[in-house]
Protein backbone atom coordinates (compact mmCIF):
# COMPACT_ATOMS: atom_id res chain seq x y z
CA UNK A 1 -79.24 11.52 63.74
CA UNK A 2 -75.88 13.09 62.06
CA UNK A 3 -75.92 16.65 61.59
CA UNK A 4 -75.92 17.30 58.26
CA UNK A 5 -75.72 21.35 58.44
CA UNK A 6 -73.11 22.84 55.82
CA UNK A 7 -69.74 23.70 57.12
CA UNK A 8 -66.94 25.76 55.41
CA UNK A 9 -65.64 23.49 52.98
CA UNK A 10 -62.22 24.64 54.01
CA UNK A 11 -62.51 23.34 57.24
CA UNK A 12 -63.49 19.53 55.99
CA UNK A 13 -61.58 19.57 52.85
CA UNK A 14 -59.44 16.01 52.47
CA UNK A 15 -57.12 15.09 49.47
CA UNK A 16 -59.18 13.61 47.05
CA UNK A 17 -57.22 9.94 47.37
CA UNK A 18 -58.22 10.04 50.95
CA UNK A 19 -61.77 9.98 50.12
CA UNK A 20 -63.68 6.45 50.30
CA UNK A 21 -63.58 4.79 47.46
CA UNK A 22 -66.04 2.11 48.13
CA UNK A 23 -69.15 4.35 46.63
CA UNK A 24 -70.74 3.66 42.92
CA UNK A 25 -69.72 4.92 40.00
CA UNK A 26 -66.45 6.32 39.58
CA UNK A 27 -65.07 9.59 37.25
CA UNK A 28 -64.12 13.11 38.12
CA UNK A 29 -67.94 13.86 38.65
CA UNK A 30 -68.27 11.29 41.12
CA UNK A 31 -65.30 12.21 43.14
CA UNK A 32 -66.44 15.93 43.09
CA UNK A 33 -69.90 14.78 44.37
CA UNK A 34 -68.31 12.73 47.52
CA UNK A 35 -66.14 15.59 48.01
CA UNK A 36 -69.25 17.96 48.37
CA UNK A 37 -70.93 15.59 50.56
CA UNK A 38 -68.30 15.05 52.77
CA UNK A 39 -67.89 18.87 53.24
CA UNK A 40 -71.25 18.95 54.03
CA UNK A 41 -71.19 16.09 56.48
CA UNK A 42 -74.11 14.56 54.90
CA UNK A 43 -75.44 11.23 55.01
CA UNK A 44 -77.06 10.36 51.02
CA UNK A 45 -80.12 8.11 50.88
CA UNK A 46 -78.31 6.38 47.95
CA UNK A 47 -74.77 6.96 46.44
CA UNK A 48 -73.39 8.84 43.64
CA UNK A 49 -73.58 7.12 40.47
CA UNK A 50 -72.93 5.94 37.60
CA UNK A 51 -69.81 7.05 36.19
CA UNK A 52 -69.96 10.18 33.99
CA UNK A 53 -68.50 11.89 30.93
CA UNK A 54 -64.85 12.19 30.92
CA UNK A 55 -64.01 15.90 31.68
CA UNK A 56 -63.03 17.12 28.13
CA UNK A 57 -66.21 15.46 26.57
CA UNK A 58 -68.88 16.66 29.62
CA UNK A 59 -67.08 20.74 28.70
CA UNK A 60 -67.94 19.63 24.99
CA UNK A 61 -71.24 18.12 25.37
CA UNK A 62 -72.46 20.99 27.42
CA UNK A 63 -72.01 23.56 24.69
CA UNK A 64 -69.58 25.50 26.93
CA UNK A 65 -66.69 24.31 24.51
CA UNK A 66 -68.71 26.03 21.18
CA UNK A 67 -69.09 29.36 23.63
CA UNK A 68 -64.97 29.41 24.32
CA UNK A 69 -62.57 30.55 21.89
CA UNK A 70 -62.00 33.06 19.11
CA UNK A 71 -64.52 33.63 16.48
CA UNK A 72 -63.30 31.70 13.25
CA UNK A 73 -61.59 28.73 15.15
CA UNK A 74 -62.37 25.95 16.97
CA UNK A 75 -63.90 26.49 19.88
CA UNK A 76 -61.60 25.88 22.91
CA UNK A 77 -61.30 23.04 25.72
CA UNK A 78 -60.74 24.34 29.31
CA UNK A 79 -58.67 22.59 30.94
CA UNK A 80 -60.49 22.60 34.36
CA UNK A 81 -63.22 19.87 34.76
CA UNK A 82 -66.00 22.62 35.40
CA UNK A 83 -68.54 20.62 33.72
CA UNK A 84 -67.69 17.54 35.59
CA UNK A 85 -68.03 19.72 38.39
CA UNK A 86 -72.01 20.54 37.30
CA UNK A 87 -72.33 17.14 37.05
CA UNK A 88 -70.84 15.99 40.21
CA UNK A 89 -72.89 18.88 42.38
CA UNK A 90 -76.19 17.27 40.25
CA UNK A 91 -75.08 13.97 41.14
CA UNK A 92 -74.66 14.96 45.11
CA UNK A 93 -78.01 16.45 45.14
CA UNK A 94 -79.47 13.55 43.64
CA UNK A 95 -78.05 11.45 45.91
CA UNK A 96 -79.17 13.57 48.94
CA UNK A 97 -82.37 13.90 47.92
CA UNK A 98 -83.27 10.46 47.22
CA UNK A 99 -87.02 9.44 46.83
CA UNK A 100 -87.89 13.53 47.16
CA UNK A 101 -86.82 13.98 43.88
CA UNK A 102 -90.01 14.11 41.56
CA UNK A 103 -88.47 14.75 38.20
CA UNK A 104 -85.20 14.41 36.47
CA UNK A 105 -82.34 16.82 37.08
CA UNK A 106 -80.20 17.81 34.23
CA UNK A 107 -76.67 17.76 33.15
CA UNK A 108 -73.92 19.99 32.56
CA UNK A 109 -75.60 21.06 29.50
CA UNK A 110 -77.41 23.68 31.87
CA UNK A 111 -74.17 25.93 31.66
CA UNK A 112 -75.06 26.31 27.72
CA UNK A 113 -78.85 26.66 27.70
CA UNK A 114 -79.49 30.57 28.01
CA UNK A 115 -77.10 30.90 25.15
CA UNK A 116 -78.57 28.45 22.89
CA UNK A 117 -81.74 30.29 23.69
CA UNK A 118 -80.53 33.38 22.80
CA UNK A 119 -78.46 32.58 19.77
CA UNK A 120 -74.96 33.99 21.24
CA UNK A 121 -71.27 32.50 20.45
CA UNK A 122 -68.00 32.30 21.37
CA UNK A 123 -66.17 35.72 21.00
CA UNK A 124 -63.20 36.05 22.99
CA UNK A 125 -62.36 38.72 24.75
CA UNK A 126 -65.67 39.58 24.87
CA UNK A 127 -68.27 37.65 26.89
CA UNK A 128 -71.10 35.38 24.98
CA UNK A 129 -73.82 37.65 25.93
CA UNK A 130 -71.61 40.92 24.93
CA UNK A 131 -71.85 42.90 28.40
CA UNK A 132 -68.38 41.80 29.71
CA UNK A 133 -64.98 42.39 28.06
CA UNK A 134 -61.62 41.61 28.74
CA UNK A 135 -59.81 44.49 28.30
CA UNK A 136 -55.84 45.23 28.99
CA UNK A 137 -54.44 48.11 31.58
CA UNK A 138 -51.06 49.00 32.12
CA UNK A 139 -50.12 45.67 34.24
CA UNK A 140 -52.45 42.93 33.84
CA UNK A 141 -55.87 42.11 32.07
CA UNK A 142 -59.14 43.21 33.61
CA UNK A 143 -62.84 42.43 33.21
CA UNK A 144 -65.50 45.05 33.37
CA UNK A 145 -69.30 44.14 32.84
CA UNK A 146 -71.68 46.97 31.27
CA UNK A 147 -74.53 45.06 31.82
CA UNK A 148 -76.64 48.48 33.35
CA UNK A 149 -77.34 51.32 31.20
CA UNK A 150 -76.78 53.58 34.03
CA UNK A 151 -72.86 51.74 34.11
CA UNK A 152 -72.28 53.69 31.42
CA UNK A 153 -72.87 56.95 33.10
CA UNK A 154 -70.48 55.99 36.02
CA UNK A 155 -67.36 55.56 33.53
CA UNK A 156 -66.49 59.20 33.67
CA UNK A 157 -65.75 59.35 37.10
CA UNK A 158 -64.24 55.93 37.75
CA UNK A 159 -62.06 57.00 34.42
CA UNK A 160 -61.14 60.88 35.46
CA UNK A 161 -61.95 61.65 31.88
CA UNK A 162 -65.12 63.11 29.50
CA UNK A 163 -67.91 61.28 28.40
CA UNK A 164 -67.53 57.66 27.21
CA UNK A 165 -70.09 56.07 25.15
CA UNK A 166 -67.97 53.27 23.33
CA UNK A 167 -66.07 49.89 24.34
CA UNK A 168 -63.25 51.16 22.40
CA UNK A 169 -62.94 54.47 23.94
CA UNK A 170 -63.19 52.54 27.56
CA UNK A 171 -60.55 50.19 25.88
CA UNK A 172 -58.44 53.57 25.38
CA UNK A 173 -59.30 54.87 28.79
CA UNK A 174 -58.20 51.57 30.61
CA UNK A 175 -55.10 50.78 28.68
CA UNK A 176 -52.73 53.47 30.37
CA UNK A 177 -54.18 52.49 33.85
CA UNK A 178 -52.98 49.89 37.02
CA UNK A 179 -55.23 47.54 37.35
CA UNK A 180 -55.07 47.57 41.17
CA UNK A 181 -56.31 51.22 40.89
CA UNK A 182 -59.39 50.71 38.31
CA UNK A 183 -60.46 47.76 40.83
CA UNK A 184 -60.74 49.83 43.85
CA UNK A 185 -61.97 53.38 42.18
CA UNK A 186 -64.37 51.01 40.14
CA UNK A 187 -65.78 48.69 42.70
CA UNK A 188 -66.45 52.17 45.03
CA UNK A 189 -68.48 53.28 42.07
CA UNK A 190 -70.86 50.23 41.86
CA UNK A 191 -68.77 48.82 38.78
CA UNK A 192 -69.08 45.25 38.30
CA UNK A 193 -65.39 44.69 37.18
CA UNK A 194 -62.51 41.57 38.13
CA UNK A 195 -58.90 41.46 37.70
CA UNK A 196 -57.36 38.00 35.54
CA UNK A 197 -55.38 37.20 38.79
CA UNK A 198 -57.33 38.37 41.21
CA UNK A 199 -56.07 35.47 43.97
CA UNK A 200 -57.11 35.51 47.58
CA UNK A 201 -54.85 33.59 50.02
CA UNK A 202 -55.55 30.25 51.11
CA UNK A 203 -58.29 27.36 49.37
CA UNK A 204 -61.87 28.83 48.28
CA UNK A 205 -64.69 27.32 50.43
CA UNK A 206 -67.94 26.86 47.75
CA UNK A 207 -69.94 27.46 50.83
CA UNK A 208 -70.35 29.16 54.75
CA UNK A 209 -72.42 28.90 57.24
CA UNK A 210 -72.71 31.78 58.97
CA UNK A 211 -75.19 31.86 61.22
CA UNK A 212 -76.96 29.20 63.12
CA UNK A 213 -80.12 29.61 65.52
CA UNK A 214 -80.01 27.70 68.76
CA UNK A 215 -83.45 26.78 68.42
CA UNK A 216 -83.22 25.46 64.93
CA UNK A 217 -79.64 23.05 65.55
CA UNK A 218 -82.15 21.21 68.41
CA UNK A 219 -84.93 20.22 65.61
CA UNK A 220 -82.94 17.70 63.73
CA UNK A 221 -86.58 18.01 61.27
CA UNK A 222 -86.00 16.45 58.14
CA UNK A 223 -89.05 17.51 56.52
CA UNK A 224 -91.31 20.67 56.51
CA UNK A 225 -93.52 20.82 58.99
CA UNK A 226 -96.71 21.30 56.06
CA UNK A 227 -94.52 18.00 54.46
CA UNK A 228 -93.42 20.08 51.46
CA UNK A 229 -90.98 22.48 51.72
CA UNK A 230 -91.82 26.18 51.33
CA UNK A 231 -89.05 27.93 48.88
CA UNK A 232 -89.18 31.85 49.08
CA UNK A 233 -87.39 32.58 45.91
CA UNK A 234 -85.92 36.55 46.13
CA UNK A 235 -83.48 35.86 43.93
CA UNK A 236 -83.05 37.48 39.99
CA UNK A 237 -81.26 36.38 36.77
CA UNK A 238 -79.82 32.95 37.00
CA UNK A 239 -77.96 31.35 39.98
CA UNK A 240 -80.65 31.70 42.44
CA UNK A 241 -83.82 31.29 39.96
CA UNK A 242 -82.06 28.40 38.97
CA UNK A 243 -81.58 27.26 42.45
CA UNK A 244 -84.79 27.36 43.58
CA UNK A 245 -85.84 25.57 40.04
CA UNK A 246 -83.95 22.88 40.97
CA UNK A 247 -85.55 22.47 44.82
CA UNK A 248 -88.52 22.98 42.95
CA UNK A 249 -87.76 19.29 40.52
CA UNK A 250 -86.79 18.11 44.25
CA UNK A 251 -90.51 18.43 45.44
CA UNK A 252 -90.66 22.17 46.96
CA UNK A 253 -93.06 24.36 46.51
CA UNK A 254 -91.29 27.66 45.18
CA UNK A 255 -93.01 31.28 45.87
CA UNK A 256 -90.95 34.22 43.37
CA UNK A 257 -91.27 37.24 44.89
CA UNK A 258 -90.28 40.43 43.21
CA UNK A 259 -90.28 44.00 43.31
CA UNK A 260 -93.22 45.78 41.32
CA UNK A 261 -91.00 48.87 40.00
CA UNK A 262 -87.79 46.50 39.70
CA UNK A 263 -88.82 43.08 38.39
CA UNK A 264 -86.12 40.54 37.86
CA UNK A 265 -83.91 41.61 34.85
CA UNK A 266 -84.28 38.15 33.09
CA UNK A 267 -87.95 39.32 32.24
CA UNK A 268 -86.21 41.30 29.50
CA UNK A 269 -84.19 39.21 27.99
CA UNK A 270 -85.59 36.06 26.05
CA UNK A 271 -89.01 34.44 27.35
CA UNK A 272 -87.73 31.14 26.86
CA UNK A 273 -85.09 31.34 29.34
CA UNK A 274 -86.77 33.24 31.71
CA UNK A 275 -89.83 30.19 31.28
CA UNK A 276 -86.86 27.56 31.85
CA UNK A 277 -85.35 29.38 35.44
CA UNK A 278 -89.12 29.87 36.96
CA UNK A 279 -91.73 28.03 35.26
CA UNK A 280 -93.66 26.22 38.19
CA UNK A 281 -92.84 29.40 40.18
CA UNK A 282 -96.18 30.73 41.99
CA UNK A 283 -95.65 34.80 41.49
CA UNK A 284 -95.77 37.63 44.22
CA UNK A 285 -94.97 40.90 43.40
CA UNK A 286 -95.16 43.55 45.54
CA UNK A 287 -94.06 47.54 46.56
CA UNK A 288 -90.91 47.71 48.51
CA UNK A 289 -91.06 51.04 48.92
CA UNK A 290 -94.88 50.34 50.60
CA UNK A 291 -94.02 49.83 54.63
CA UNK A 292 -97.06 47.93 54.41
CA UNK A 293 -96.08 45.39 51.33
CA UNK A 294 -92.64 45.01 53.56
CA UNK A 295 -94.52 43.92 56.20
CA UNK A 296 -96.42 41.51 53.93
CA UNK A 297 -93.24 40.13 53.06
CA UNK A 298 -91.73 39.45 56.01
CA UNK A 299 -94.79 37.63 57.00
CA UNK A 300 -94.01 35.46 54.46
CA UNK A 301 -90.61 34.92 55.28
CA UNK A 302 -91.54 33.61 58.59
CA UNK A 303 -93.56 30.83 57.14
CA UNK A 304 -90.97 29.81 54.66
CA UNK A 305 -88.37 27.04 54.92
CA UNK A 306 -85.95 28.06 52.51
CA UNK A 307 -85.25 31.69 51.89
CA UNK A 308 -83.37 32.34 48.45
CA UNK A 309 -81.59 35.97 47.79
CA UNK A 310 -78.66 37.14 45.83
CA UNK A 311 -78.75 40.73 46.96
CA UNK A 312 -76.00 42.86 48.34
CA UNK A 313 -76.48 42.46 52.41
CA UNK A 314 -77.31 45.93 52.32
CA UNK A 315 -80.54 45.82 50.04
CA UNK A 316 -82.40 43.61 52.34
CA UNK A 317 -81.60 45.52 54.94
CA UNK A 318 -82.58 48.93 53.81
CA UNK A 319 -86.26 46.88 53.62
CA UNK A 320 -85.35 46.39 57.47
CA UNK A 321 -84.98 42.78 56.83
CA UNK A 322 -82.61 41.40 58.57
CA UNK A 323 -81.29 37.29 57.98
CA UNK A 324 -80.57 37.14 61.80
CA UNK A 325 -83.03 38.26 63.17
CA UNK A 326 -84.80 35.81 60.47
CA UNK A 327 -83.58 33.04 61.94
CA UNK A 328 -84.41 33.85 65.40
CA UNK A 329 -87.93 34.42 64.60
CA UNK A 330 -88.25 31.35 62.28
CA UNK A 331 -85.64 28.93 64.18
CA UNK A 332 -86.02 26.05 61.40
CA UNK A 333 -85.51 28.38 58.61
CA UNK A 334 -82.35 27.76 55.84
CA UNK A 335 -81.66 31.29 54.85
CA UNK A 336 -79.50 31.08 51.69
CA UNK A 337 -77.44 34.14 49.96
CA UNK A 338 -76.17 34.04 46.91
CA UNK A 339 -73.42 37.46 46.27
CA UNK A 340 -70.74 38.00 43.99
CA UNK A 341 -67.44 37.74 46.15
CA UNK A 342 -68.83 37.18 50.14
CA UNK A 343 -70.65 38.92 52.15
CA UNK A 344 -67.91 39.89 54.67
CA UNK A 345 -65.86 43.24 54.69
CA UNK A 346 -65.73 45.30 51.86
CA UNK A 347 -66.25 42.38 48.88
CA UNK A 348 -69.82 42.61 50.39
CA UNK A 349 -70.69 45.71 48.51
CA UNK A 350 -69.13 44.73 45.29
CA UNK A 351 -70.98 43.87 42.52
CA UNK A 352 -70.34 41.09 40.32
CA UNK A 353 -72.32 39.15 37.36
CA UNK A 354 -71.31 35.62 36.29
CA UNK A 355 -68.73 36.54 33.45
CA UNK A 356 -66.39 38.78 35.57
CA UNK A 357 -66.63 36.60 38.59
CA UNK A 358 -65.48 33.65 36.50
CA UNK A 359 -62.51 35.90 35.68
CA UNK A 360 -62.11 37.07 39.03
CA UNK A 361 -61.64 33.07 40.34
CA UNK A 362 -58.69 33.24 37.59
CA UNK A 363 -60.80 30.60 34.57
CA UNK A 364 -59.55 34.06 31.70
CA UNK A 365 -56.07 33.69 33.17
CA UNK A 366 -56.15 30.03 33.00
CA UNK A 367 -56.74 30.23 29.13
CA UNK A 368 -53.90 32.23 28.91
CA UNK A 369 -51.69 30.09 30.24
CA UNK A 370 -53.11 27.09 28.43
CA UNK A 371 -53.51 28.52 25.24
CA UNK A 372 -51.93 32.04 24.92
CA UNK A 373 -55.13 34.11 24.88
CA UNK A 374 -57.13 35.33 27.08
CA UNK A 375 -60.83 34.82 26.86
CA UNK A 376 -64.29 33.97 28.76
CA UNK A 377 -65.13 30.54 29.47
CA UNK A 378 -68.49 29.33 28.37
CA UNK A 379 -71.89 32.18 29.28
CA UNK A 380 -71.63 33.67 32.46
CA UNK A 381 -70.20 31.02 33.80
CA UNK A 382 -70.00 31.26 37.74
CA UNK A 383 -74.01 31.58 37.31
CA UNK A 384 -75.17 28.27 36.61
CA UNK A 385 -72.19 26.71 38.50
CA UNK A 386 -73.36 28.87 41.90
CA UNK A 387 -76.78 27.77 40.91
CA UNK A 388 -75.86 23.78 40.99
CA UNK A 389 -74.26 23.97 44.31
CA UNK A 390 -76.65 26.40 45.96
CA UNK A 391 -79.32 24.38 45.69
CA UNK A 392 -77.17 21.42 47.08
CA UNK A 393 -76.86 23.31 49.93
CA UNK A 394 -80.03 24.76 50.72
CA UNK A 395 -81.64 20.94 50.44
CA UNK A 396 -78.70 19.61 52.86
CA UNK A 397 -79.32 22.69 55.38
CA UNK A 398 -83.14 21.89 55.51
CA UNK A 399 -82.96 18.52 55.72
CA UNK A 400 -81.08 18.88 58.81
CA UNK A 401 -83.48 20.89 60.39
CA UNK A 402 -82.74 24.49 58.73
CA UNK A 403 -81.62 27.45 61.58
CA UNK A 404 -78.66 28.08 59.46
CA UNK A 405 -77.65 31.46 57.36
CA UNK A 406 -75.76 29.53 54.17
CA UNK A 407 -73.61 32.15 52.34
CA UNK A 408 -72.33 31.59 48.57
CA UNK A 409 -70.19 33.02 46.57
CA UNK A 410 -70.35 33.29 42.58
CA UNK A 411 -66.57 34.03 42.67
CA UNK A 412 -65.84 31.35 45.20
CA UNK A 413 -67.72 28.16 43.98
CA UNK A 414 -65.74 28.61 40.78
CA UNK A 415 -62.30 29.33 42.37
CA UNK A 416 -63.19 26.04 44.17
CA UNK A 417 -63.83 23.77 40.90
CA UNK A 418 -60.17 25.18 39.75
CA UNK A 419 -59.11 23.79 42.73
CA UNK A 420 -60.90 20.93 42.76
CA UNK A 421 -58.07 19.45 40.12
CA UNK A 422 -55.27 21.97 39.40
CA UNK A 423 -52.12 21.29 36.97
CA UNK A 424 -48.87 21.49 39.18
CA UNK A 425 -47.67 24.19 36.60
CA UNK A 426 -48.44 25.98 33.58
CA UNK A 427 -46.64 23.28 31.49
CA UNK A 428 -48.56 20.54 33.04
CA UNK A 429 -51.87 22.94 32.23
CA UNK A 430 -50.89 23.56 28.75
CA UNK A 431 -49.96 19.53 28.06
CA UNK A 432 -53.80 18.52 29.45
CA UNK A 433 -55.29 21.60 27.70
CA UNK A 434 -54.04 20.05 24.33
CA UNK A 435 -54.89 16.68 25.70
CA UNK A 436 -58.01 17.35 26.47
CA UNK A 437 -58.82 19.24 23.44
CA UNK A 438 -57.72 16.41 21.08
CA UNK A 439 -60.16 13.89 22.88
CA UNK A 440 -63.57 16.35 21.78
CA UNK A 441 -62.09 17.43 18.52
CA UNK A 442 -61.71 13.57 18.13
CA UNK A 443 -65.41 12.66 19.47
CA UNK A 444 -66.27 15.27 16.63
CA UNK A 445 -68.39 17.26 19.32
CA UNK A 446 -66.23 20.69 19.54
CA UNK A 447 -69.05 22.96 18.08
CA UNK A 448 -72.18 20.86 20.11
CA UNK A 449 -75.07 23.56 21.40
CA UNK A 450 -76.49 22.47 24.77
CA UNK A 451 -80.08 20.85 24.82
CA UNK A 452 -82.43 23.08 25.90
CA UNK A 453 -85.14 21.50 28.73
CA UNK A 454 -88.42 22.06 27.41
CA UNK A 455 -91.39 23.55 30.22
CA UNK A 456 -94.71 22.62 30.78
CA UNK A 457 -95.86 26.11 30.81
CA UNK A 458 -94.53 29.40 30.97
CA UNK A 459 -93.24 31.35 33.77
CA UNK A 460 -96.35 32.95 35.98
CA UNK A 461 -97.02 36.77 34.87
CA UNK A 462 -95.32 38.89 37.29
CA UNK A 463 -97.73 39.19 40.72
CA UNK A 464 -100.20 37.07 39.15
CA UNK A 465 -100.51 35.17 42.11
CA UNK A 466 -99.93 37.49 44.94
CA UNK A 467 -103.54 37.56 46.35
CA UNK A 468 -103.75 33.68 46.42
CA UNK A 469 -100.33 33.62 48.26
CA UNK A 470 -100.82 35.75 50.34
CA UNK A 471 -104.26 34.88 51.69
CA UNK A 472 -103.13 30.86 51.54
CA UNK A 473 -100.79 32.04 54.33
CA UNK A 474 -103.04 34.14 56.24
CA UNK A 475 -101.57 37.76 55.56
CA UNK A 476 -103.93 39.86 55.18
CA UNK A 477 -104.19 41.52 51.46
């Protein structure tokens, strides 16, 4: 049997006319999804198909177009297929998963839900859901997220200057300032904060496998051994929740664990959303600071299958656990992280949320070039995008038999969609960006709000199920 394991997509990467043609369907999102498969090596149980939404009508359609722009005009085309790319990561899973998948998978219209739900709208320079702004320094544009109340007491410091308690005073602060500087002073601080052209050398790789056990590249298992998979969902806010959501439509049976003092921080905002990303979710919550509940919860991570987290490497292992030693332990195990620029060198301790890291894989600076003005692309972009193609790649991993550590990056899966099709130019961006935007202001669907998936019930209460967990696995209470 093939191994199907992920490897760096760098490393398998062809042009996209060398890819085989002879597969159904046909579109941007269908050549994205071959291209994913092929970079993970992995043999569907039925092809890709059919064709989809041209890319300027799948941005429209998904509500990311009415969430781009400048308040008081039209909202604004981008003229990178990211939705297509949504649709062609959906469209890969699908295929992958074949007969496992027990319900229907949604669209591109995922990237607009949470803001539909919450009511926001396009505004610019500053991000849909208000905690990220673009602001300008002395050399270049950068993006600084404020999402934390305690951000706000870090400003002083990371600014050398008195108290700050408004974006405009920050916005006075940053203006006389390198960028280069605020990034490094900032990201030292535990700022979540990007740079417009923030490039890396060389071609993003959506995912890396890092580690793989011994034991668990000899299993070639394509199923569980209980026959449905065990998710172990660690993850908070949106690209992981919605990750494991998805495995969970694909058949698994998804555990959410969280922290009793520091629940995930989507419990605050709107129910509704929260309901959407982990209804179906059985709920553990338990004391990290109790060596006891850690111990609990590492017995459970040696029982699971797939192992969900979008922590800084460093979190887990103040808990003393440890994805290594994970996989030796548990040898069929997928281990999946989900970070905000890598978890290698010193991008593994920076903190990023789905706006800035959209900004950081240059989408702000693309605007610019297309349109003149700088601005955020859609919600929190790089969250529901790193969601898509997480869960792509934790069903691939454990359908080849798991013993793999899978990183992601939010900044890297969407540097890798504006790579997926670049413009040879900022002319040739600007000509499809008005291209593009003519076809959805024709199709009359500029200002369309995403459809919001209804839920068969609401989210679990947090640790309402802990005791049932728990004891269904033998740990002891």
């Amino acid at each position: 049997m093939r191994d199907t394991r992920p490897q760096p997509a760098s490393d398998t990467w062809r042009p996209l006319a060398s890819l085989p043609l002879g597969l159904k369907g046909s579109g941007v999102a269908i050549e994205y999804a071959r291209r994913l498969l092929r970079s993970l090596g992995a043999e569907p149980r039925r092809q890709p198909g059919p064709a989809a939404a041209h890319p300027a009508l799948a941005w429209a359609q998904s509500g990311a177009m009415a969430l781009t722009g400048i308040p008081g005009r039209p909202g604004r085309m981008c003229p990178a297929p990211i939705a297509s790319c949504v649709d062609g990561a959906l469209a890969a899973l699908r295929a992958l998963a074949g007969d496992d998948l027990t319900e229907v998978l949604p669209d591109a219209s995922l990237l607009g839900e949470r803001a539909a739900i919450a009511g926001f709208g396009r505004a610019g320079r500053v991000s849909a859901g208000r905690a990220c702004r673009l602001l300008p320094g002395a050399d270049g544009w950068l993006a600084l997220s404020l999402a934390r109340p305690d951000d706000w007491q870090l400003l002083p410091a990371w600014l050398e200057s008195g108290p700050l308690d408004s974006w405009p005073a920050v916005a006075e602060a940053v203006a006389g300032a390198r960028v280069d500087t605020l990034l490094e002073r900032g990201r030292m601080l535990g700022l979540a904060l990007a740079a417009s052209r923030e490039q890396p050398p060389g071609p993003a790789s959506w995912c890396r496998l890092l580690e793989r056990s011994p034991a668990g590249a000899k299993t070639g298992a394509k199923v569980s051994r209980r026959g449905t998979p065990l998710v172990v969902d660690l993850s908070a806010l949106w690209a992981g929740p919605l990750c494991a959501q998805l495995l969970g439509t694909l058949g698994a049976r998804v555990v959410k664990v969280e922290s009793l003092n520091r629940p995930d921080g989507a419990r605050r905002g709107p129910p509704a959303f929260h309901d959407l990303m982990n209804a179906g979710k059985a709920s553990v919550a338990l004391d990290f600071s109790s060596a006891r509940d850690i111990d609990k919860l590492r017995r459970l991570l040696l029982v699971a299958d797939i192992v969900i987290e979008s922590a800084r490497p460093r979190a887990l292992s103040q808990l003393g656990i440890d994805a290594t030693a994970m996989l030796a332990e548990n040898p069929r195990l997928t281990w999946l992280s989900i970070t905000g620029h890598g978890r290698a060198g010193a991008a593994a301790d920076w903190i990023a949320y789905g706006d800035d890291a959209g900004v950081a894989a240059g989408l702000s600076g693309l605007m610019l070039d297309a349109t003149g003005d700088i601005m955020f692309c859609g919600d929190a972009i790089a969250d529901p995008l790193t969601g898509v193609h997480a869960a792509l790649a934790a069903w691939s991993a454990h359908r080849a038999g798991g013993g793999v550590l899978v990183s992601l990056a939010l900044s890297e899966v969407v540097r890798h969609c504006l790579e997926f099709m670049p413009s040879p130019g900022i002319e040739a961006t600007r000509q499809r960006w008005r291209r593009w935007q003519d076809i959805a202001l024709a199709a009359g669907v500029c200002e369309r709000r995403a459809a919001i998936r209804s839920v068969a019930a609401p989210a679990r209460p947090l640790g309402a199920d802990t005791t049932a967990v728990l004891a269904g696995f033998g740990i002891p209470c």
